[in-house]
Coordinates of C-alpha atoms and ligand atoms in Angstrom, one line a residue:
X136 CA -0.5 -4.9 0.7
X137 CA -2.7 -6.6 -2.1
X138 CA -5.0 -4.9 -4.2
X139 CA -8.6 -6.6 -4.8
X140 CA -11.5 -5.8 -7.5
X141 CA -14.9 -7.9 -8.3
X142 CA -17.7 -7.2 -10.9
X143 CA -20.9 -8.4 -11.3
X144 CA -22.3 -7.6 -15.0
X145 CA -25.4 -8.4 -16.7
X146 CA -23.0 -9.9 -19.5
X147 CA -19.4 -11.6 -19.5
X148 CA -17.2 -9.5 -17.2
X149 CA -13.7 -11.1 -18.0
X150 CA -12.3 -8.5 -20.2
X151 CA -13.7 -5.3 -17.3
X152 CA -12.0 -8.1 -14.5
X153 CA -8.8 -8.4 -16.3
X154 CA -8.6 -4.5 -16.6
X155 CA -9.7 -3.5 -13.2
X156 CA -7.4 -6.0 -11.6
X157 CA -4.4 -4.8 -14.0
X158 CA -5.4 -1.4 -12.3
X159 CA -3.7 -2.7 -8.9
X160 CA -0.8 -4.1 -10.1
X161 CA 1.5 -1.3 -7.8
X162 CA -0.1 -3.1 -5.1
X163 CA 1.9 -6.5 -5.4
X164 CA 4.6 -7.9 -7.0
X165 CA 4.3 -11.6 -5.8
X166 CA 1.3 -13.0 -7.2
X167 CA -1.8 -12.3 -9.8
X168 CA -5.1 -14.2 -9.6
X169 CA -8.9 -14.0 -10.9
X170 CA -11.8 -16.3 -10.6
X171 CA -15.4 -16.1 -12.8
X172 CA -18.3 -17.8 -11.7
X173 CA -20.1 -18.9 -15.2
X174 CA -21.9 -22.1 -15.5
X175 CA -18.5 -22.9 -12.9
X176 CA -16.2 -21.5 -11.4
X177 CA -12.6 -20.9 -13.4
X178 CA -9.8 -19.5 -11.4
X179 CA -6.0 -18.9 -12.3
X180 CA -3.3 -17.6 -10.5
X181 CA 0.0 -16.8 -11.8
X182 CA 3.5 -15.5 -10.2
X183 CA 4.1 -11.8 -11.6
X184 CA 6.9 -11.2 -10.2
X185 CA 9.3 -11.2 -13.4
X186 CA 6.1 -10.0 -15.4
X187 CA 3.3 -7.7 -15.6
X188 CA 0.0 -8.8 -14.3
X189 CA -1.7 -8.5 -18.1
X190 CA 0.7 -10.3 -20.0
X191 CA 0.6 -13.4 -17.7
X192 CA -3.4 -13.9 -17.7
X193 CA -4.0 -12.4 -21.5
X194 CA -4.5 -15.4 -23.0
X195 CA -6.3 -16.8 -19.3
X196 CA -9.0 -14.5 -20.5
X197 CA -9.9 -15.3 -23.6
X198 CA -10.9 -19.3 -21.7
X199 CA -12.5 -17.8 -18.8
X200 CA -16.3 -17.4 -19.2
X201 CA -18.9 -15.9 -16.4
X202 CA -20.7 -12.7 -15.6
X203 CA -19.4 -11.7 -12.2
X204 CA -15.8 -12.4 -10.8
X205 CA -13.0 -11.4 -8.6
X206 CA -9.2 -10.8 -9.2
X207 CA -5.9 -9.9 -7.0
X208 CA -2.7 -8.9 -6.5
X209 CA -1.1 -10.0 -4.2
X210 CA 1.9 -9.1 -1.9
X211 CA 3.0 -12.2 -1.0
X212 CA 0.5 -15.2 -1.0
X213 CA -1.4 -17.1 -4.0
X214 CA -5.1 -15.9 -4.3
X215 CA -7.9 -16.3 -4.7
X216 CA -8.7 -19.2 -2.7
X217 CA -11.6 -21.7 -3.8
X218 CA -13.3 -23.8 -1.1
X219 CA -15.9 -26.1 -1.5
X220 CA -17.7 -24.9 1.8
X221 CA -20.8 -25.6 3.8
X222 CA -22.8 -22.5 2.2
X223 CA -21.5 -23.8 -1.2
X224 CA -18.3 -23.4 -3.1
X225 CA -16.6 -19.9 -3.4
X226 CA -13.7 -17.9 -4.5
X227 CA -11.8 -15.5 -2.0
X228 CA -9.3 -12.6 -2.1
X229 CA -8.8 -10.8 1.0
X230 CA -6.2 -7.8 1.8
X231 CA -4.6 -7.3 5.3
X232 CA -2.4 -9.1 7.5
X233 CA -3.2 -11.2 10.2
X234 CA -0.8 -11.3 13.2
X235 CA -2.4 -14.4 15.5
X236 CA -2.2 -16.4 12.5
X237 CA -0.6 -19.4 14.5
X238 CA -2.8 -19.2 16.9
X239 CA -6.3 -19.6 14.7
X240 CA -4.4 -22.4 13.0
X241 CA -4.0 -24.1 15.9
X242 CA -7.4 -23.5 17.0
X243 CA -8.7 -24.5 13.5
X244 CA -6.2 -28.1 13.3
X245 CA -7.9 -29.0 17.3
X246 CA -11.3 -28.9 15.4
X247 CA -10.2 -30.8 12.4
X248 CA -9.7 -28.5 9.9
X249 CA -6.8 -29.0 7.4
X250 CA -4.8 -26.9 5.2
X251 CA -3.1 -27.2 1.8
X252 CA -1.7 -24.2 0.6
X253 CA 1.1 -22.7 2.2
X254 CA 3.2 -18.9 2.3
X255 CA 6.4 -18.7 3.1
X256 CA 6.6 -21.5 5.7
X257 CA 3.0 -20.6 7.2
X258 CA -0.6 -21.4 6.0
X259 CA -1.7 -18.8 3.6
X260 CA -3.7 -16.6 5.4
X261 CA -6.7 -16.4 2.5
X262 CA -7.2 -20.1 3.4
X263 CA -7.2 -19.2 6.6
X264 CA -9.5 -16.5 6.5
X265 CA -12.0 -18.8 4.4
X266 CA -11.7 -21.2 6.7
X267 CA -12.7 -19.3 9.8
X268 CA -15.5 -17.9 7.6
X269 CA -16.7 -21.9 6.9
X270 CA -16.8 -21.8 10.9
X271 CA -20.0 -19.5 10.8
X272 CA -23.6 -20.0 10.7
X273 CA -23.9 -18.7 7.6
X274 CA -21.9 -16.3 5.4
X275 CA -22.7 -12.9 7.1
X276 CA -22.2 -15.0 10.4
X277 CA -18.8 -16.5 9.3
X278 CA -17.5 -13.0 8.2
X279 CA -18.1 -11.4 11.3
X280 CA -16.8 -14.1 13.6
X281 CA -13.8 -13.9 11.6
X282 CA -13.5 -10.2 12.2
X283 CA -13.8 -11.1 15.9
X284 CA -10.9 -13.9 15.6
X285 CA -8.5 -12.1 13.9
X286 CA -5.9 -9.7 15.0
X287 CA -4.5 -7.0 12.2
X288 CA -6.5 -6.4 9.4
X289 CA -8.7 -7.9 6.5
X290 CA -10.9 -6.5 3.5
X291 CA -12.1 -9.2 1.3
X292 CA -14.4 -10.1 -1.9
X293 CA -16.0 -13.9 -1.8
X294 CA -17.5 -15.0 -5.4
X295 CA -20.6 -17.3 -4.9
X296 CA -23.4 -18.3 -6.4
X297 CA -25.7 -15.2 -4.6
X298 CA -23.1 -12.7 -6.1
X299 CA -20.0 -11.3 -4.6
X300 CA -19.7 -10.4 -0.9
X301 CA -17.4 -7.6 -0.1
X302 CA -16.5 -6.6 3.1
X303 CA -14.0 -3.9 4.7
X304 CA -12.1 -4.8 7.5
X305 CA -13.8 -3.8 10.8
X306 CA -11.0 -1.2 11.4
X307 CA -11.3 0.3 8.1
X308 CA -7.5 -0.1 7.6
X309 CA -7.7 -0.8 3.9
X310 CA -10.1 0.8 1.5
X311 CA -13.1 -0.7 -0.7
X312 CA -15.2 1.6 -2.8
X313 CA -18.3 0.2 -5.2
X314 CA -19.5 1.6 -8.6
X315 CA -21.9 1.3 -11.1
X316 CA -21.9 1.7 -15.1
X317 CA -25.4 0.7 -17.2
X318 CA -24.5 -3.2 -17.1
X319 CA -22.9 -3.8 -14.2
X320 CA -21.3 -3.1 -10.5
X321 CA -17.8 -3.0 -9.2
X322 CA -16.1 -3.3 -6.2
X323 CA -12.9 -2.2 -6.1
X324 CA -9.6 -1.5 -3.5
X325 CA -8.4 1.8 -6.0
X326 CA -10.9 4.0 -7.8
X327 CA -8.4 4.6 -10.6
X328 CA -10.0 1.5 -11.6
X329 CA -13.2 2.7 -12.2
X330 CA -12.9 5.9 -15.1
X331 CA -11.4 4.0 -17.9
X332 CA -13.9 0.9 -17.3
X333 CA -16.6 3.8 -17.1
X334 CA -17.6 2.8 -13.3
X335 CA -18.9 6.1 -11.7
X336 CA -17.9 5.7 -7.4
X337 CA -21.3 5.1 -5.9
X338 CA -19.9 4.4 -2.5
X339 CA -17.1 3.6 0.2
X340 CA -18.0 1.0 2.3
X341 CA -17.4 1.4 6.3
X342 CA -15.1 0.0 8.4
X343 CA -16.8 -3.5 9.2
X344 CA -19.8 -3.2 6.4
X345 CA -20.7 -6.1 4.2
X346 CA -22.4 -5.8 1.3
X347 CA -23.5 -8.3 -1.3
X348 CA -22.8 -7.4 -5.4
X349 CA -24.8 -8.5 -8.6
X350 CA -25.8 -7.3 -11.7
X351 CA -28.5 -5.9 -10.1
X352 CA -27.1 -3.9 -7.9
X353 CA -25.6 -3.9 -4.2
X354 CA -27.7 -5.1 -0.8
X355 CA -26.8 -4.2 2.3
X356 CA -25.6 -7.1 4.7
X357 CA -24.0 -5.2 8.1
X358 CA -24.1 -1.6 7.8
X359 CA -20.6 -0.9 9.4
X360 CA -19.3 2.2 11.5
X361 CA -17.5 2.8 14.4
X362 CA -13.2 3.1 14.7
X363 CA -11.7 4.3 11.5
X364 CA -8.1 3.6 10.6
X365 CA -7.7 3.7 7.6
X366 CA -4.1 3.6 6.5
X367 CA -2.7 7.3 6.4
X368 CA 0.6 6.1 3.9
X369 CA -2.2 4.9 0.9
X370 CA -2.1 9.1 0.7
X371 CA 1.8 9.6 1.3
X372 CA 3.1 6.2 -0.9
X373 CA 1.4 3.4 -1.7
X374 CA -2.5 4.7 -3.2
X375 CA -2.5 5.8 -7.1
X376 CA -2.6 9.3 -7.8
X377 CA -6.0 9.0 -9.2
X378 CA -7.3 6.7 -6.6
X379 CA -9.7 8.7 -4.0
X380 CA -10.4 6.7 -0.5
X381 CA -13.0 8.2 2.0
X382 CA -13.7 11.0 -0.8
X383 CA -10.4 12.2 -0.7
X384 CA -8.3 11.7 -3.3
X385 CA -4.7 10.9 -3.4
X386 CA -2.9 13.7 -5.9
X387 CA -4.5 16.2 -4.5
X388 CA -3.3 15.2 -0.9
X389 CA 0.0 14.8 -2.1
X390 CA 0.0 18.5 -3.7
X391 CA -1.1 19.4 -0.1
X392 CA 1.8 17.5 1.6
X393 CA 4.0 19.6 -0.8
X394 CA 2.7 23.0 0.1
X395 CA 3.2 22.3 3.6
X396 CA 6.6 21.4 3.0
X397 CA 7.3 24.9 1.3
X398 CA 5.9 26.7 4.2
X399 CA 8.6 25.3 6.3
X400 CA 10.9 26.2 4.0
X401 CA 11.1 30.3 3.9
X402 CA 14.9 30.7 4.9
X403 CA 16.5 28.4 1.7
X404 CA 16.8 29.8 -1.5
X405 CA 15.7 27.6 -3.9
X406 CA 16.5 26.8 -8.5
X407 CA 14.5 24.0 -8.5
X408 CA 11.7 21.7 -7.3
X409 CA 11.8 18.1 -8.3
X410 CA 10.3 15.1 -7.4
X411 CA 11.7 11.3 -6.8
X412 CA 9.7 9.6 -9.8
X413 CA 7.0 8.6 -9.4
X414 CA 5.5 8.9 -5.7
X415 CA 7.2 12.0 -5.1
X416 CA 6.2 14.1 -8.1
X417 CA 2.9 15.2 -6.5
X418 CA 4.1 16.1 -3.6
X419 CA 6.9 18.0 -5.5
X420 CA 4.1 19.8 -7.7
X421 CA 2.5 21.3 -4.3
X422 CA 6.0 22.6 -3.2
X423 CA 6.8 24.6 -6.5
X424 CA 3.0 25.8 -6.2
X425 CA 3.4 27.2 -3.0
X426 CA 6.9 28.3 -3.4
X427 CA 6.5 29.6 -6.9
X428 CA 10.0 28.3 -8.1
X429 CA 9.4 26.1 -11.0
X430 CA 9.0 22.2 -10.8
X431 CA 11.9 20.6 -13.5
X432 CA 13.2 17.1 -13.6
X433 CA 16.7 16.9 -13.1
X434 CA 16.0 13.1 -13.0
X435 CA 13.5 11.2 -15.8
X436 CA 12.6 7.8 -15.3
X437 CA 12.9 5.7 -18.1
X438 CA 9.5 4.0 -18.4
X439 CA 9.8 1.9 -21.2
X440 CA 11.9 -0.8 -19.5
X441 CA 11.3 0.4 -15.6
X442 CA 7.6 0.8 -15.1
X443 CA 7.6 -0.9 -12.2
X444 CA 10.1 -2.8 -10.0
X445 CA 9.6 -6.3 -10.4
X446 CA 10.6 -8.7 -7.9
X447 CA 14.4 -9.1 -8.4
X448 CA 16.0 -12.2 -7.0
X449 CA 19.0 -10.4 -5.1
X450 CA 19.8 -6.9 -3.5
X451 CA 22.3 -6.4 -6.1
X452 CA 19.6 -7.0 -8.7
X453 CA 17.2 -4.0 -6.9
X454 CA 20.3 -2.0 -6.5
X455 CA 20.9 -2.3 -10.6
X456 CA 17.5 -1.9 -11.6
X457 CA 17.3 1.3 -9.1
X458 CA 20.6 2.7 -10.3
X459 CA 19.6 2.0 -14.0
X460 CA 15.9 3.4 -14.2
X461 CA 16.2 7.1 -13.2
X462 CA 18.3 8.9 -15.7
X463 CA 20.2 12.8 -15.0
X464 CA 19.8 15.8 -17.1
X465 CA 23.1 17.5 -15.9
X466 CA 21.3 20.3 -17.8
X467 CA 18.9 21.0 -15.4
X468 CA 21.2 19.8 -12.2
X469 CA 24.1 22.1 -12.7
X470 CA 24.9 24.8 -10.2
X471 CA 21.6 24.9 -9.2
X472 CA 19.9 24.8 -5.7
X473 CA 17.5 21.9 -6.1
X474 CA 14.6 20.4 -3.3
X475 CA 14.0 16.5 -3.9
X476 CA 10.3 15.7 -3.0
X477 CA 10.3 12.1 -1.3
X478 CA 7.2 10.2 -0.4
X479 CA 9.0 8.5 2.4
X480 CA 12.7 7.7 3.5
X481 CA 12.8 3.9 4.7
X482 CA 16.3 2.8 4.3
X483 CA 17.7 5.6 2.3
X484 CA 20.0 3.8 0.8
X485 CA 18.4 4.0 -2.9
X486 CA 17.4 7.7 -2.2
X487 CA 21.5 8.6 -1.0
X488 CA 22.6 6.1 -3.8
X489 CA 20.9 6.4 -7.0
X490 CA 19.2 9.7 -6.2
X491 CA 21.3 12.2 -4.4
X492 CA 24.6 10.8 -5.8
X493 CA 23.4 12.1 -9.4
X494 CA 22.6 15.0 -8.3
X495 CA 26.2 15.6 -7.1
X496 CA 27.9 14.0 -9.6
X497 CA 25.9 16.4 -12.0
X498 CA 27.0 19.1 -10.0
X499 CA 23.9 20.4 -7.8
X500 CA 25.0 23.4 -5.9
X501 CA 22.8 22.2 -3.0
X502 CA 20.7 19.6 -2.3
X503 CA 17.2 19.5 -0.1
X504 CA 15.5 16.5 0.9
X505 CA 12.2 16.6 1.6
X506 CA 9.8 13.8 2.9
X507 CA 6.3 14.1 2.8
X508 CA 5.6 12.3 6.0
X509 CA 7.7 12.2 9.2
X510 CA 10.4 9.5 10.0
X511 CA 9.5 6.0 9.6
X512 CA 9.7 4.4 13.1
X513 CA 7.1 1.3 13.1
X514 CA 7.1 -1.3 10.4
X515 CA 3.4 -1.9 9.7
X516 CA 1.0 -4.4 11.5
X517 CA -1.9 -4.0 9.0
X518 CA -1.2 -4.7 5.5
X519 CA 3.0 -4.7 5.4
X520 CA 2.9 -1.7 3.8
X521 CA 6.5 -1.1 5.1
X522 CA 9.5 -2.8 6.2
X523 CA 11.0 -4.6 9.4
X524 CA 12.1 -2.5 12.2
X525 CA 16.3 -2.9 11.6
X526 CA 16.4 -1.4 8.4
X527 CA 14.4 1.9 8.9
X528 CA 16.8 5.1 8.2
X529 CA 15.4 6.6 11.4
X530 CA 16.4 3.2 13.8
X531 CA 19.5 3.2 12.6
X532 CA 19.7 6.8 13.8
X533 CA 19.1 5.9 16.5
X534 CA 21.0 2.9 17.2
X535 CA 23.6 5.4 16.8
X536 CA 23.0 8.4 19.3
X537 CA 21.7 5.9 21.5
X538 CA 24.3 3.3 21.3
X539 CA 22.2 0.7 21.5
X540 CA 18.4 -0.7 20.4
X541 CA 15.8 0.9 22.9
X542 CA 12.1 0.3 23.1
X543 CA 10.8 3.5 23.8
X544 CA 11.6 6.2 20.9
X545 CA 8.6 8.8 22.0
X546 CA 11.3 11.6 22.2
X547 CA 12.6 10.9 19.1
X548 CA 9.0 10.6 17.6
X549 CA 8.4 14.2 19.3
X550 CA 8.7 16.3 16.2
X551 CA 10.2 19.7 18.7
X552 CA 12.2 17.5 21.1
X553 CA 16.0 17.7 21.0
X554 CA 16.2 13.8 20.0
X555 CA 14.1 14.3 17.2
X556 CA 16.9 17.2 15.3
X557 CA 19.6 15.0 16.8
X558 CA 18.4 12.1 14.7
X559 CA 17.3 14.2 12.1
X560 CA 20.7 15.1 11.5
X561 CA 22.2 12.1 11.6
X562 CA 19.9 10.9 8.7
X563 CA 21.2 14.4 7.0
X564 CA 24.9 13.6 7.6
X565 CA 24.5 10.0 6.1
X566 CA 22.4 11.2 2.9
X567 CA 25.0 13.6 2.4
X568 CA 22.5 16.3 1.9
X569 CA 22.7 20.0 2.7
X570 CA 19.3 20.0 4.4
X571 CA 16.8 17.1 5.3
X572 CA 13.2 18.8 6.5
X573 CA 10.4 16.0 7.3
X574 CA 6.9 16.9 7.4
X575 CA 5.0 16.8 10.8
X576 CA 2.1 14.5 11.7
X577 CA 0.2 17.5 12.1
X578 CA 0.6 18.7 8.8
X579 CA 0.2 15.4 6.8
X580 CA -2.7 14.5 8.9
X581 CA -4.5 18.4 7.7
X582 CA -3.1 17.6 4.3
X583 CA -4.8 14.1 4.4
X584 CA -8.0 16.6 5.6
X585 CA -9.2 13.5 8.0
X586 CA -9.5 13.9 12.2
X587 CA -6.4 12.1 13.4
X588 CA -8.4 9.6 15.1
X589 CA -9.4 8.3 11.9
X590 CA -6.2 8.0 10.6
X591 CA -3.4 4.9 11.1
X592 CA -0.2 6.7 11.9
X593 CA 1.0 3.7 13.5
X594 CA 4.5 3.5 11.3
X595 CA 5.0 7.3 12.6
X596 CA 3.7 7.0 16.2
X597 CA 3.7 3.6 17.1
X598 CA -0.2 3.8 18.4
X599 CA -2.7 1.9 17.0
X600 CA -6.0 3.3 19.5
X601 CA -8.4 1.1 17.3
X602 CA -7.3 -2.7 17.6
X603 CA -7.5 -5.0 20.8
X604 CA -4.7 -5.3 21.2
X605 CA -0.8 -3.1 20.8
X606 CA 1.3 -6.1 21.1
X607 CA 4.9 -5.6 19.5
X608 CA 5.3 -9.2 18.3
X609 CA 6.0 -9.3 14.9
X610 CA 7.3 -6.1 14.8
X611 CA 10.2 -7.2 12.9
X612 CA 8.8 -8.9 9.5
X613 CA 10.7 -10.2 6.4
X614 CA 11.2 -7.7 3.6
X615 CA 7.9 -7.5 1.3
X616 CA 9.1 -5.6 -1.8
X617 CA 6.2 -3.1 -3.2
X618 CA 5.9 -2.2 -6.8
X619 CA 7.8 1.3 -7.5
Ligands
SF4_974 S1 1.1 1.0 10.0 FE1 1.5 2.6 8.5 S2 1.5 1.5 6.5 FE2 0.5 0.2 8.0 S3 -1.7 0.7 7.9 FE3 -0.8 2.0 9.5 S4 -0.3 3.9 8.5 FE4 -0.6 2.3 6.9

């Protein structure tokens, strides 16, 4: 997943660009970028992954000169991408993930187009995207025959001369919202950029709508509509607490998932609530709320060097950093019965590791798991918000009752099927936990406060009811490491 933000002021808007970007730095850990449009266009892109996003393009800023512009972070490819096109030059940062990437390629090379940048062995897909745009009759044109082309997802800004054109992805998979402050207009992929650059949310755009930013104001281009999808873990993991997408904003669902995780809970007596820092404090909040037993931190995470998980070169490395960050207060773990609020399990590894271990080795009379959402069963397809299909706790599960890798898991996916406890205690018995409770689809999806069929649940329930196609090729992607 990347995170994207654009602004279009009626005076220079480097300083508001370099803050609301900074504002999606949990997004990506790969690569930072911005471009200004001024008398030119400047651009700069940086690798972030041994620093943060701020200290990298600090000095940038002070050289870049323009009154609207567009930044990134990005997961794993180097944004934005400046093309000297038919409709004029422009910048562009997209978000999403594009499965038939191969095959547009190909399609593109037969009709002469050429590429220069690359990602990981393949063409970078921004290129690619602003390549199939070039292919239209005009901007609008290019956008939407790109949406037509591609398969997976894409939400993107372009910087040119008539402003900035933002557009969701036709599936509404990743989120763009636009505000306004006296001197200018933002675009943005996480409200939390807006309050402290004093942008007041105006709007979230549809799945499919394009609009067109400047310092004017905003002008409708394709009004949008239709499937929803939007991605159901931005509320679980990956959104910032403060962030709100469709209205609905991410702590609060959180405190949601947490209270429906205590109602499940009547028949264990509980000391204490915590929370896995950060993602699963909110979640933990809601579970003291509705249980009434207080929320403590038998674990603090030391900020000052471990903000965020940079992109370490080896496991070892991540294992270190993980092992080093979260710090026990024996304290508050000692003979007590505690519940540990988890956004997610994916591995489990860090969580049994770094996580539970402490809480034994302080001496935790009992220990509860507790995952906001249910087991993680499908990497994602849309923005690789999670990870490839052989490392998920809940495979390996059951690789293990099954004795083998099988295609169709909908009994294990069935929350009251027999398959489903029977892997659910395997996961128990290799966390070493006294219990392990998951929430339900049901309940995440009420706490989320959305109808399901606006909802991806894809990574839970392996259907995706609003793209073409279902296909299960590239189901099992290289690890993508997201910011902690
Ligand atoms: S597959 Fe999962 S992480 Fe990916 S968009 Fe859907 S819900 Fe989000």
């Amino acid at each position: 997943m990347s995170g994207i933000f654009g602004v279009a002021s009626k005076k220079d808007c480097i300083e508001t660009l370099l803050y609301g970007t900074d504002y999606h730095s949990h997004l990506g850990t790969e690569y930072g970028g911005m471009a200004v449009l001024g008398e030119n266009f400047t651009r700069q892109i940086h690798n972030i992954s041994q620093s943060q996003f701020k200290s990298k393009f600090y000095d940038d800023a002070k050289h870049m000169k323009g009154n609207k512009g567009i930044g990134v972070i990005s997961a794993f490819e180097e944004q934005p991408i400046y093309l000297k096109s038919r409709f004029g030059p422009f910048c562009i940062v997209t978000n999403g993930l594009i499965e038939n990437t191969e095959e547009l390629t190909e399609s593109l090379l037969k009709k002469g187009v050429s590429f220069c940048e690359v990602s990981r062995g393949t063409v970078n897909e921004t290129e690619l995207i602003a390549k199939l745009i070039n292919q239209g009759d005009n901007l609008i044109d290019g956008i939407e025959k790109m949406f037509d082309a591609i398969e997976g997802s894409c939400s993107l800004l372009l910087l040119h001369k008539d402003g900035i054109y933002a557009a969701r992805d036709r599936f509404g998979y990743t989120p763009l919202a636009i505000g306004r402050r006296a001197d200018a207009w933002a675009v943005t992929a996480e409200t939390s950029a807006f309050p402290n650059n004093d942008f007041e949310i105006t709007k979230h755009l549809s799945p499919g709508e394009i609009i067109l930013i400047n310092e004017s104001g905003i002008i409708s281009k394709r009004p949008g509509g239709g499937v929803n999808q939007i991605c159901a873990f931005l509320w679980i993991y990956t959104g910032f607490p403060a962030s709100n997408y469709e209205g609905i904003n991410v702590e609060v669902v959180r405190e949601k998932c947490g209270r429906f995780l205590a109602k499940q809970d009547k028949d264990i007596g509980v000391d204490v609530v915590s929370g896995v820092p950060d993602s699963g404090v909110a979640h933990a909040i809601g579970y003291a709320m509705e249980s009434g037993k207080p929320y403590r931190r038998p674990l603090v995470k030391y900020t000052p060097g471990y903000g965020r998980s940079y992109t370490p070169p080896s496991q070892e490395t991540r294992d270190l950093i993980a092992k080093m960050k979260l710090v026990p207060i024996r304290d508050i773990i000692k003979g007590n019965r505690i519940v540990v609020c988890e956004d997610s399990i994916v591995r489990g590894t860090q969580l049994k590791n770094f996580t539970i271990k402490k809480m034994w080795d302080g001496e935790a009379k009992e220990v509860h798991v507790r995952p906001a959402c249910p087991p993680l069963m499908f990497p994602c397809r849309f923005n690789l918000s999670t990870r490839s299909i052989d490392e998920l706790a809940a495979r390996r599960a059951i690789r293990s009752i099954e004795g083998k890798d099988i295609e169709d898991v909908s009994e294990y996916t069935d929350y009251n099927s027999e398959k489903y406890k029977m892997m659910v205690e395997w996961i128990r018995k290799d966390l070493e936990v006294t219990t392990l409770r998951y929430q339900s689809v049901g309940d995440m999806v009420e706490a989320i406060g959305l109808p399901k069929e606006s909802l991806c649940l894809y990574c839970w329930t392996g259907e995706c009811p609003g793209q073409k196609l279902c296909s299960k090729k590239n189901q099992d992607r290289e690890e993508i490491p997201m910011a902690a």
